[in-house]
Short mmCIF file of C-alpha atoms (C1' of nucleotides) in Angstrom, two decimals:
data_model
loop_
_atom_site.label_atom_id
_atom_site.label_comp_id
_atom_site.label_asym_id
_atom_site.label_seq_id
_atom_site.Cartn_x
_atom_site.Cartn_y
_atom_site.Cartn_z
CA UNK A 163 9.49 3.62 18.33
CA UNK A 164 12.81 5.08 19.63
CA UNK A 165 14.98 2.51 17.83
CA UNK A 166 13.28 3.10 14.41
CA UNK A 167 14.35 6.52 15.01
CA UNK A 168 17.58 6.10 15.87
CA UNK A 169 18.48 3.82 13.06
CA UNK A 170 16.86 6.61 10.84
CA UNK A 171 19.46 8.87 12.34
CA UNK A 172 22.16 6.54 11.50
CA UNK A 173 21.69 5.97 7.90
CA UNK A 174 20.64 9.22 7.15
CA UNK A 175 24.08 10.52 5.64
CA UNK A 176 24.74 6.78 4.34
CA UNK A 177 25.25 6.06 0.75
CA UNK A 178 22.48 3.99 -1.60
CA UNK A 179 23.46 0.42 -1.49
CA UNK A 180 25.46 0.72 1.35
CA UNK A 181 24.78 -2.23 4.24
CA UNK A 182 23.41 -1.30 7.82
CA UNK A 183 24.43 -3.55 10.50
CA UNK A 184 23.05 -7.20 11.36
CA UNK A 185 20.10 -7.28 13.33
CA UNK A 186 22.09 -8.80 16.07
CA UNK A 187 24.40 -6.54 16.23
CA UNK A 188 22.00 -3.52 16.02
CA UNK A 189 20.11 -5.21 18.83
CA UNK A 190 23.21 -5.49 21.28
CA UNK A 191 24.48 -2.18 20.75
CA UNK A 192 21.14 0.10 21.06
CA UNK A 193 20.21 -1.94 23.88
CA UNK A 194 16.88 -4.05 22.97
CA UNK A 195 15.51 -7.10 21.51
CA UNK A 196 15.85 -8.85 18.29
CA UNK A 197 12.79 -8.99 17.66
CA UNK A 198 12.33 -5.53 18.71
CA UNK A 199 15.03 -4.17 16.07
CA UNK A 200 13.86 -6.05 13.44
CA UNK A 201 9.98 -4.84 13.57
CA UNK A 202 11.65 -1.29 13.54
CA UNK A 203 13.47 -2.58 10.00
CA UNK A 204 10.82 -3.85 9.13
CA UNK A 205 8.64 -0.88 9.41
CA UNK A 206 11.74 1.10 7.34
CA UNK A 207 11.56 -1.41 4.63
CA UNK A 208 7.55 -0.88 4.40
CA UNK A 209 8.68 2.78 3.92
CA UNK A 210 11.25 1.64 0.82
CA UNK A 211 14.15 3.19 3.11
CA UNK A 212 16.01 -0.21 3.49
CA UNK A 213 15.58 -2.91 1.65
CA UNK A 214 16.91 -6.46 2.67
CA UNK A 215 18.44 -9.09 0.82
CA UNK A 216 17.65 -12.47 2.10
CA UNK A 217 20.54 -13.74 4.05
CA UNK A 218 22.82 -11.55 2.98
CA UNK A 219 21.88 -8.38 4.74
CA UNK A 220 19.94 -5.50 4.98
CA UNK A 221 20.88 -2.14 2.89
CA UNK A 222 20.21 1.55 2.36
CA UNK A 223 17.65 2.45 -0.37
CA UNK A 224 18.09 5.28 -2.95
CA UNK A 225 16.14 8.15 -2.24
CA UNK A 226 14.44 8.01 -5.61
CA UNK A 227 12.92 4.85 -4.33
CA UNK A 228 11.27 5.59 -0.92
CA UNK A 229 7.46 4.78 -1.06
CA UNK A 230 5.07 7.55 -1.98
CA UNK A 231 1.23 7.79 -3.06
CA UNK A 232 0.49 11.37 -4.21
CA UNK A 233 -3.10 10.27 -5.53
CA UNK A 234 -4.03 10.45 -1.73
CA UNK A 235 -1.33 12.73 -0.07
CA UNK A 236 -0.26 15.73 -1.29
CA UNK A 237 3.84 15.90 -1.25
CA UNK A 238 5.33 17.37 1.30
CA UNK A 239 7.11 20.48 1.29
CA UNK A 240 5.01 22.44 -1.45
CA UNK A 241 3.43 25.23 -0.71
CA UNK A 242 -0.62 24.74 -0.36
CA UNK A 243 -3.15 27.14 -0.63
CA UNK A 244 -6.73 26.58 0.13
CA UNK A 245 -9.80 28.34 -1.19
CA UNK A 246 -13.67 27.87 0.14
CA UNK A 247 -15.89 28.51 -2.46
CA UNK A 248 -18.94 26.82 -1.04
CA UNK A 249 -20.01 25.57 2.52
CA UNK A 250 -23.41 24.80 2.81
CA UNK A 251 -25.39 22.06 5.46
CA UNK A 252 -28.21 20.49 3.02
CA UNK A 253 -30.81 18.24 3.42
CA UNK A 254 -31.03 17.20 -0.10
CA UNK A 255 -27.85 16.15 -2.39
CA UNK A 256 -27.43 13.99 -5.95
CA UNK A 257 -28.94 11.07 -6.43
CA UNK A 258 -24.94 9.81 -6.90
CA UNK A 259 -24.19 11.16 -3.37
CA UNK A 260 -26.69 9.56 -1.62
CA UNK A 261 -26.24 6.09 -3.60
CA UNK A 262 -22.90 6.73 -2.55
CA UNK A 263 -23.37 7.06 1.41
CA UNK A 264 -25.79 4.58 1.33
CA UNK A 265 -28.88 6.82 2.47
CA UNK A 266 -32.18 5.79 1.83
CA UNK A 267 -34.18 8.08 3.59
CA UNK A 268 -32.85 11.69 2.50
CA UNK A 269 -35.20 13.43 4.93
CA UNK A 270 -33.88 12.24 7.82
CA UNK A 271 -29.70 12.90 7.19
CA UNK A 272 -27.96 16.11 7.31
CA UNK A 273 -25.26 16.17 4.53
CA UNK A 274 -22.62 19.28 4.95
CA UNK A 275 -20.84 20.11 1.61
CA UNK A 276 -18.08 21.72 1.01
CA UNK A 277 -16.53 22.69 -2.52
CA UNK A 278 -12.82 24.33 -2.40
CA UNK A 279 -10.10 24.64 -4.36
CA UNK A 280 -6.53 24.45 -4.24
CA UNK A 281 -3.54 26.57 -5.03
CA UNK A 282 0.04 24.96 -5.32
CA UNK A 283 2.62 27.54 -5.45
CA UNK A 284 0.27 29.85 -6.30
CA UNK A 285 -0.75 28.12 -9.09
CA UNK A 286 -4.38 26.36 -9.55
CA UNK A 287 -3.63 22.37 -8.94
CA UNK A 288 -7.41 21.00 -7.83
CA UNK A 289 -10.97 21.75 -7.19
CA UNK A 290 -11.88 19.40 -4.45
CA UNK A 291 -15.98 18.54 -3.30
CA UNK A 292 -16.93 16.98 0.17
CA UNK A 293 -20.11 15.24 0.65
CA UNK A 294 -20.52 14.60 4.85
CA UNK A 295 -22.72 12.76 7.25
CA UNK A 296 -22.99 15.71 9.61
CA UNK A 297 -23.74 12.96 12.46
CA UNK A 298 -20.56 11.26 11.89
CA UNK A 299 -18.25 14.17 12.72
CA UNK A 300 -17.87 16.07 16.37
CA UNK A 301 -20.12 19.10 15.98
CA UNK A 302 -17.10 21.23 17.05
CA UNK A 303 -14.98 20.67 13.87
CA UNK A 304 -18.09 21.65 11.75
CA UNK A 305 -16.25 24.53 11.07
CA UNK A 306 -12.45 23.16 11.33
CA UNK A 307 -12.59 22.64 7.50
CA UNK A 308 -8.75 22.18 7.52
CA UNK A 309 -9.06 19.09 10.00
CA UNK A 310 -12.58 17.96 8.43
CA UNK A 311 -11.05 17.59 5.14
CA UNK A 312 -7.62 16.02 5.46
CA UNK A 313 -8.46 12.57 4.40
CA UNK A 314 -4.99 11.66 6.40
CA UNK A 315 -7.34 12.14 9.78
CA UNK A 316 -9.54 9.25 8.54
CA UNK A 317 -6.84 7.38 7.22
CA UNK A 318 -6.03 5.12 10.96
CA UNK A 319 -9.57 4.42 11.47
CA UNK A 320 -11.19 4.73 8.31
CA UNK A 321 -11.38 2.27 5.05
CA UNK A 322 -10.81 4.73 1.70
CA UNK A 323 -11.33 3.65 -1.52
CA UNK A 324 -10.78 6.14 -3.92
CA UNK A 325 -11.54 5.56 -8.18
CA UNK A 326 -9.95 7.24 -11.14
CA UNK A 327 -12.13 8.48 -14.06
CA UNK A 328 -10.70 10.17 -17.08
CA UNK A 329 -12.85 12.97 -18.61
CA UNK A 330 -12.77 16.51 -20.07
CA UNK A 331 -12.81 19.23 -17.43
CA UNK A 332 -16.05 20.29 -16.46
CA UNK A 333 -17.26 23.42 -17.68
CA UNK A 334 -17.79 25.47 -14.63
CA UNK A 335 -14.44 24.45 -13.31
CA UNK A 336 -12.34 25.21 -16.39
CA UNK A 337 -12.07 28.30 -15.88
CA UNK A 338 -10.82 28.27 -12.17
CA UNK A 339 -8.40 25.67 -12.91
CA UNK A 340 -7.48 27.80 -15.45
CA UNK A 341 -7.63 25.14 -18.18
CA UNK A 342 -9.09 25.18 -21.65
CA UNK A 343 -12.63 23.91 -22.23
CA UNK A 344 -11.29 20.40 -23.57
CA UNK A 345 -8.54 19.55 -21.60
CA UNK A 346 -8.47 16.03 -20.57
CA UNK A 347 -8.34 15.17 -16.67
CA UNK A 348 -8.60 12.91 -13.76
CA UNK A 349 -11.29 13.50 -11.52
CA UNK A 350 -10.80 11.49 -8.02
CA UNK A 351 -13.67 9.72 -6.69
CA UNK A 352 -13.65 8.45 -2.87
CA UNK A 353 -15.49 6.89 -0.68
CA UNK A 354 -14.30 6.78 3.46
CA UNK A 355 -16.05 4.05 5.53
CA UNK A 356 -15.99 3.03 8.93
CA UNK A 357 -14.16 -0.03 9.76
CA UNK A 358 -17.59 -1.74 9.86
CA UNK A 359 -18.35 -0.45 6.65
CA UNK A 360 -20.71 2.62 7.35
CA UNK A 361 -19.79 5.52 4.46
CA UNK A 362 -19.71 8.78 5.93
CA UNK A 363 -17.91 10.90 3.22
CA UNK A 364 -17.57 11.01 -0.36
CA UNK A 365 -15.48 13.19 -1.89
CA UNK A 366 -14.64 14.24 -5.40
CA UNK A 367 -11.15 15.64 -6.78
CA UNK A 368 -10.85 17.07 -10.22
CA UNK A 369 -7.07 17.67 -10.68
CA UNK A 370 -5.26 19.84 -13.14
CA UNK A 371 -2.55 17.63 -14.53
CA UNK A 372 -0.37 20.73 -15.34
CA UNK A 373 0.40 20.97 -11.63
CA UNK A 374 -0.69 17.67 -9.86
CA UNK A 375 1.24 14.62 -10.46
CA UNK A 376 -0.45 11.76 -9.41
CA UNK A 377 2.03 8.66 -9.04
CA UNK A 378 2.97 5.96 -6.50
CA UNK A 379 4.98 3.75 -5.50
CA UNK A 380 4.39 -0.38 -5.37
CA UNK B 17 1.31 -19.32 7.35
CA UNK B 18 -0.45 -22.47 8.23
CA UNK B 19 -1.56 -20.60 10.73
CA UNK B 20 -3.14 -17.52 8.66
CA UNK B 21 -4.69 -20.34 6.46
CA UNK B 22 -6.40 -21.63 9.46
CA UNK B 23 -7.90 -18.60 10.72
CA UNK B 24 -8.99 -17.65 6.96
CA UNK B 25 -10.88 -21.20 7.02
CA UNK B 26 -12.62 -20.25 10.19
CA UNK B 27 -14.13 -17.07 9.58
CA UNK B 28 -15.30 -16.91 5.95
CA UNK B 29 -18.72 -18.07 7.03
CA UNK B 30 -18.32 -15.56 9.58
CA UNK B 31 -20.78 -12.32 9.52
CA UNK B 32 -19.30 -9.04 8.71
CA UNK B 33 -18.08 -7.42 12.35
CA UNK B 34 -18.52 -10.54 14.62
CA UNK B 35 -15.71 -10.80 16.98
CA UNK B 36 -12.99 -13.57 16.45
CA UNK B 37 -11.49 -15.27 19.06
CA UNK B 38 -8.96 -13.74 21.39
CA UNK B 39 -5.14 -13.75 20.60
CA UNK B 40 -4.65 -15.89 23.56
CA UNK B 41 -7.47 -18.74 23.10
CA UNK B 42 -6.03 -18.85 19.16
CA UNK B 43 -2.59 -19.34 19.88
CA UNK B 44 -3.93 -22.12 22.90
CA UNK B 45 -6.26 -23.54 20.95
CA UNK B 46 -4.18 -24.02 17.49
CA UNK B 47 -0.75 -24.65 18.80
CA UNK B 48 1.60 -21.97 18.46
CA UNK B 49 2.64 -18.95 20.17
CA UNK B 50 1.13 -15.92 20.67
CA UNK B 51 3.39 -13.79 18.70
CA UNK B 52 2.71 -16.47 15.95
CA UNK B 53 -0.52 -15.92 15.70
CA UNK B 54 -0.33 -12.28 16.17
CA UNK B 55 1.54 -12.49 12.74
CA UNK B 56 -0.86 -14.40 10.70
CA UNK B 57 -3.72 -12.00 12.25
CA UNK B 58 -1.30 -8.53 11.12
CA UNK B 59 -1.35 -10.26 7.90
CA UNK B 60 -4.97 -10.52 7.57
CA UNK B 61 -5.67 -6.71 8.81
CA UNK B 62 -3.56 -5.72 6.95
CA UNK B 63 -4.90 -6.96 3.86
CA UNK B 64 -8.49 -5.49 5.14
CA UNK B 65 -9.71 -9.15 6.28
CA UNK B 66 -10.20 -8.62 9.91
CA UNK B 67 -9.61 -5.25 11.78
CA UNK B 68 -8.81 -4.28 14.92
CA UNK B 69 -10.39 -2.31 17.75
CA UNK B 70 -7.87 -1.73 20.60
CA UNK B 71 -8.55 -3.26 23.35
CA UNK B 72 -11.71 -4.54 22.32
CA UNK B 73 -10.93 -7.16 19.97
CA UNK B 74 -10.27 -8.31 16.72
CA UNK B 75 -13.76 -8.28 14.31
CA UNK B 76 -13.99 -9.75 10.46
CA UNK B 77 -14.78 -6.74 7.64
CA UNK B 78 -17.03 -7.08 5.17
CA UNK B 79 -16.02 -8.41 2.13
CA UNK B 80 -16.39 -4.71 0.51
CA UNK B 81 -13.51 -3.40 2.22
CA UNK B 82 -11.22 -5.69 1.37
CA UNK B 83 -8.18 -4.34 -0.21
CA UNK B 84 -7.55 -3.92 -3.94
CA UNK B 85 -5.52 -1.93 -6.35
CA UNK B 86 -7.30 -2.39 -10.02
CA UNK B 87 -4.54 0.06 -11.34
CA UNK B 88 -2.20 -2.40 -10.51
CA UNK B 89 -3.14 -5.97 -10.94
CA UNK B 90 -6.05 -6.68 -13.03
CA UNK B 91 -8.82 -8.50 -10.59
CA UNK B 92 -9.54 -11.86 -10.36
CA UNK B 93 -11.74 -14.38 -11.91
CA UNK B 94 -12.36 -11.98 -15.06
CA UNK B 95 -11.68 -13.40 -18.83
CA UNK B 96 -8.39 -12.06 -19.80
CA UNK B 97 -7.19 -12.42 -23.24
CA UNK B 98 -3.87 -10.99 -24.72
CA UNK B 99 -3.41 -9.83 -28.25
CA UNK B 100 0.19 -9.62 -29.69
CA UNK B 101 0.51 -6.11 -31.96
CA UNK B 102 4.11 -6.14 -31.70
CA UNK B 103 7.26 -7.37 -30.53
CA UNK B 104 10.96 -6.77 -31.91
CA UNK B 105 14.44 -6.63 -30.47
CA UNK B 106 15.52 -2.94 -31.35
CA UNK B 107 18.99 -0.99 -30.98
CA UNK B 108 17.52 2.19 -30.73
CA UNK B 109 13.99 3.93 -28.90
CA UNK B 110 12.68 7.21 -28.60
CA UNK B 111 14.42 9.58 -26.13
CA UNK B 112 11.74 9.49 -23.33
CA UNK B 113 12.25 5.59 -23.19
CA UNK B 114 15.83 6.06 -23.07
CA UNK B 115 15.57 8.48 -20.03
CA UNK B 116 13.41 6.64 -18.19
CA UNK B 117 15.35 3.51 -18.27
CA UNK B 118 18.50 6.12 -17.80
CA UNK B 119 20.78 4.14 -20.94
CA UNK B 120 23.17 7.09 -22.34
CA UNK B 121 25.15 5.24 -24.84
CA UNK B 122 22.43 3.73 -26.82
CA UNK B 123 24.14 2.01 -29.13
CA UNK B 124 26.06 -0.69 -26.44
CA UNK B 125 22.21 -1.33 -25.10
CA UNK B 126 19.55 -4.06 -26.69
CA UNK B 127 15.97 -2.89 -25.77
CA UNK B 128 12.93 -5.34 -26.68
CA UNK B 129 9.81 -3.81 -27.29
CA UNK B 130 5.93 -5.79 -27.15
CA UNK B 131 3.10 -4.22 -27.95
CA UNK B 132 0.00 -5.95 -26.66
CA UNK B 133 -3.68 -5.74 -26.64
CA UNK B 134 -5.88 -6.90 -23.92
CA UNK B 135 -9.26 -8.00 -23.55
CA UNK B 136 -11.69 -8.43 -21.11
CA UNK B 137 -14.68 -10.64 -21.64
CA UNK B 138 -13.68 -9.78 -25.55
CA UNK B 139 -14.15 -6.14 -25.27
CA UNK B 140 -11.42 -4.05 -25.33
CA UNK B 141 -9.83 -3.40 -22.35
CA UNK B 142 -6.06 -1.37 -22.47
CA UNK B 143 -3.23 -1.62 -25.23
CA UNK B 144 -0.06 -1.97 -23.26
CA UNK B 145 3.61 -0.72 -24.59
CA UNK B 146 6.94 -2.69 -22.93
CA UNK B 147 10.62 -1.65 -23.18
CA UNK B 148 12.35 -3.84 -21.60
CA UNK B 149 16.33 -3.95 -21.23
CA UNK B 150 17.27 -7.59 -22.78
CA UNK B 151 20.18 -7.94 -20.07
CA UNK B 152 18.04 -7.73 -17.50
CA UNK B 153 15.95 -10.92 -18.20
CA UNK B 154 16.81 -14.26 -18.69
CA UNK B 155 17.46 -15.18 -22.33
CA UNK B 156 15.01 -18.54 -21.54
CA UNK B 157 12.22 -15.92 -20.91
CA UNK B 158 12.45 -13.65 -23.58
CA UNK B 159 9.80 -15.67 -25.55
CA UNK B 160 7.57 -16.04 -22.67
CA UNK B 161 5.85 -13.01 -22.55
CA UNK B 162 3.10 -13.53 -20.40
CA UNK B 163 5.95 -14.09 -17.61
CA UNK B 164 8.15 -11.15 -18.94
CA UNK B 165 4.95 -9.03 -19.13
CA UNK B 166 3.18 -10.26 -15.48
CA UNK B 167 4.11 -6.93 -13.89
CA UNK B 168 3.12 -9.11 -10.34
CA UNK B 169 6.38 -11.17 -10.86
CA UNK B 170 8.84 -7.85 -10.13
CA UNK B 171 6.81 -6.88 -7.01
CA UNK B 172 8.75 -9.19 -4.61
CA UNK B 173 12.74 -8.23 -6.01
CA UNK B 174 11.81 -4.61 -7.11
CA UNK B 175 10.33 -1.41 -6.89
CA UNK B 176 7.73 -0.04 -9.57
CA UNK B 177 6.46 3.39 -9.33
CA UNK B 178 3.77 4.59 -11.71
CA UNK B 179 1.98 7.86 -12.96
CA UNK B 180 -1.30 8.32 -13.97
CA UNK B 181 -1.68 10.91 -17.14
CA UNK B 182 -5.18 12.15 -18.31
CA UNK B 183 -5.06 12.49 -22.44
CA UNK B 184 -7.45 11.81 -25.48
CA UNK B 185 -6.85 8.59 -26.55
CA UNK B 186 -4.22 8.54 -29.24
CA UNK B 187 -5.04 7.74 -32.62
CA UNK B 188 -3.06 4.90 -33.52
CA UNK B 189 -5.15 3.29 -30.73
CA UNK B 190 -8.85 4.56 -30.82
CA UNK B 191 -10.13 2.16 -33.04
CA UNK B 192 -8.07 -0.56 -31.22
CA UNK B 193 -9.63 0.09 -27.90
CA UNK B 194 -13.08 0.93 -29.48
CA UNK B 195 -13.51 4.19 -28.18
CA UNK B 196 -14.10 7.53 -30.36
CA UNK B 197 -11.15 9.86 -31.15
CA UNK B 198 -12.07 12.37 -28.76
CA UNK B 199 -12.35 9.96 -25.77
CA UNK B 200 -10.63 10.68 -22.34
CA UNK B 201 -8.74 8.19 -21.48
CA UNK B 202 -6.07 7.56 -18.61
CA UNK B 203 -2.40 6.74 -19.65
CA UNK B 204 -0.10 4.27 -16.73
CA UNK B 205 3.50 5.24 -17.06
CA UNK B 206 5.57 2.87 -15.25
CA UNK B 207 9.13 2.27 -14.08
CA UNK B 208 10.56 -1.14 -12.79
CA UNK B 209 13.96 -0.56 -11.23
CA UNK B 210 15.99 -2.81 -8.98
CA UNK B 211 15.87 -2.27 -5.28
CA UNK B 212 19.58 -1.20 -6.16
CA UNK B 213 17.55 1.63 -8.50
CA UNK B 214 19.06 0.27 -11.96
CA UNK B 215 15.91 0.38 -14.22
CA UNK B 216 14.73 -2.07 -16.73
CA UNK B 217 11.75 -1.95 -17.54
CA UNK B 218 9.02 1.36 -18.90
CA UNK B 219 5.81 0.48 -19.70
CA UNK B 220 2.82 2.83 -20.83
CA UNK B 221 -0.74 1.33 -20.43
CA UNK B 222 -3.76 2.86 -22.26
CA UNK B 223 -6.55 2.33 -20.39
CA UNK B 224 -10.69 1.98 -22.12
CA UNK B 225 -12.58 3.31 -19.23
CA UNK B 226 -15.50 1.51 -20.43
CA UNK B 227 -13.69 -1.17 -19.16
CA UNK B 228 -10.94 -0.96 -16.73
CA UNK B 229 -11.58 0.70 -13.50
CA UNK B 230 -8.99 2.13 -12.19
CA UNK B 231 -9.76 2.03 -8.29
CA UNK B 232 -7.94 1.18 -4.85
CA UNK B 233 -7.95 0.56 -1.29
CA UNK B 234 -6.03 3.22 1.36
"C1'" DC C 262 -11.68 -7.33 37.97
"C1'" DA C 263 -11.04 -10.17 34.08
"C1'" DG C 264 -9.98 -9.81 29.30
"C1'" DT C 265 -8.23 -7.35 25.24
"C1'" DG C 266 -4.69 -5.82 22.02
"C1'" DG C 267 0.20 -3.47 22.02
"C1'" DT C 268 4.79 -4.04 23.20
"C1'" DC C 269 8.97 -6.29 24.60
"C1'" DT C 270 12.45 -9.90 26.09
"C1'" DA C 271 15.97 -13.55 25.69
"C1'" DG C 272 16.52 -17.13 24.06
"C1'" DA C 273 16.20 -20.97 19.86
"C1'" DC C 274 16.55 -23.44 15.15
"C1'" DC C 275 16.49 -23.10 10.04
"C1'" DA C 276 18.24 -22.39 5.14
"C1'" DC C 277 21.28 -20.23 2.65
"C1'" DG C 278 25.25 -17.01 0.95
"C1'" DT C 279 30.04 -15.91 1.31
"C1'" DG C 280 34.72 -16.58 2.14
"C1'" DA D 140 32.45 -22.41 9.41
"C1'" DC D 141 30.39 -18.32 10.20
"C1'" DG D 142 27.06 -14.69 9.64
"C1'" DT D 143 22.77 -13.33 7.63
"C1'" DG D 144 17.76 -12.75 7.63
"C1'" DG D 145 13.26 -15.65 8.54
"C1'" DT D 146 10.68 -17.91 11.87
"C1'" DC D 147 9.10 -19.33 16.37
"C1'" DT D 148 8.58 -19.88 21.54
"C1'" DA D 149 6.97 -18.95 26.28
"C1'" DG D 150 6.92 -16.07 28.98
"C1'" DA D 151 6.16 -10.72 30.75
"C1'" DC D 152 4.15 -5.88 31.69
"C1'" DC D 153 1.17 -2.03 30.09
"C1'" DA D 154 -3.16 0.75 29.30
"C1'" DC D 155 -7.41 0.40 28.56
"C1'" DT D 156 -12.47 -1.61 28.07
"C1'" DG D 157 -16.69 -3.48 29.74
"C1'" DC D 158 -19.04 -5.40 33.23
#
DNA sequence: CAGTGGTCTAGACCACGTG
DNA sequence: ACGTGGTCTAGACCACTGC
């Protein structure tokens, strides 16, 4: 929405703390609504860039306190690097995978998986596996791993419920996230689902906590 | 919402993915506007009741994708039980706590600290560390702990942002949480800070993964 | 073509904080 | 007394779906 934007604009070079104007006000002088100015503040205050005070007014957040979820997004403004080191369309998976995307009859479903890995910065920072129901995704991005594997794509249509599970790095991955044998981690465990519940991927994420920080914001 | 409660009522015999009723015939047929009831429904999609296809209609989910945050709050209707280990009113903490809850001049500054122990259907289920800034509370609550310590009561006035840290379970607190001394465990750091970003409260939360899942909804 | 959700308008009243 | 955000109303037009 335009307005959102321009009141982005606005407070952009405004101080923490400091008060934006009334809704009425804003609404009068950019030309719409009330009700259309406040749904714009309102979708700024989901972010954590304003925050309002109950009849007194509505303010500029610190920075430090904008909204953010790296367990499911990377950051932006690092430098990624990504690695294939397996691509393979299977017929057979795990028992875990298929309990997991609810197949019963193995025979019949196509399951593509794809292990990679990924470089922050040069550095090692996860090793990332992707279970898919190959009838679930448009038989042109088969091969568009970048778009087939950014869980953001799923995010607007998509349910995602992702676990955390502490354990010691897996063997065959300690060495290529160049961590000892017994350092502790979080491996990532998700699950995206239709809207009317079908599961279509699973995907795990074993992160090395020297370089990914996983944190969010409530 | 008296109108969200409505709506609730009427479709939790409903199947998973049957259609409700229009915007327009709710908003007719209850009594209140359209944008009203628009409101109450946002409310419900948003917290993974019903969802939307556009254009189509609006369908109920199943009960599976409703949203949750286990790292969070701890879920419902499970047997909680809280174990004081500690509590005292101390001048001075270690230097990380100090950071995080940014006091320089530690001397002019009265932290409180509680130590707690929680159980889940009487296993073990986290040990949880508070520092809490005493001028920050009210001096009626600083007995009360399960109100100083109900992390839920900052979410509407503040902002929390929390980090997940793989680590073996510390000593001091293996036998406490029942697990062996070589157990992965994950470690909560957390930060409650004003929506004016003055902080007051850290907490760390050792988590028994035998018994806490740590899981969400995106 | 009728019905859906998505967006927007131009009003209105309320409870409460501040001067 | 005035201004704030919070809530609500009764309309309206749009783009699209499904029949």
């Amino acid at each position: 929405m335009q307005i959102k934007e321009k009141i982005q604009e606005e407070i952009q070079n405004e101080e923490a703390n400091a008060p934006i104007e009334s809704e009425r006000i804003l609404s009068e002088r950019l030309g719409a609504s009330r009700m259309t100015v406040r749904k714009a503040i309102e979708e700024l205050v989901e972010e954590g860039v304003l925050y309002r005070e109950d009849k007194k007014g509505t303010f500029v957040s610190d920075r430090s306190l904008w909204k953010k979820n790296t367990t499911f997004i990377n950051s932006e403004d690092t430098d990624l690097e990504y690695r294939l080191i397996n691509f393979d369309i299977k017929i057979s998976a795990d028992k875990e995978v298929l309990e997991q995307l609810n197949i019963k009859d193995s025979d019949s479903v196509s399951i593509i998986r794809i292990v990679r890995k990924i470089l922050e910065n040069k550095k090692p920072q996860s090793v990332e596996e992707f279970y898919i129901i190959r009838s679930f995704i448009d038989d042109k991005d088969t091969n568009k791993f970048n778009k087939l594997l950014d869980l953001n794509n799923y995010l607007k249509d998509n349910i995602i419920t992702q676990k955390f599970v502490p354990m010691i790095v897996p063997t065959k991955y300690a060495a290529m996230l160049n961590l000892s044998l017994d350092a502790p981690i979080i491996k990532i465990e998700g699950v995206v689902k239709t809207k009317s519940a079908e599961p279509f991927i699973y995907y795990k994420i074993y992160n090395n906590p020297e370089q990914k920080n996983l944190e969010m914001t409530l």
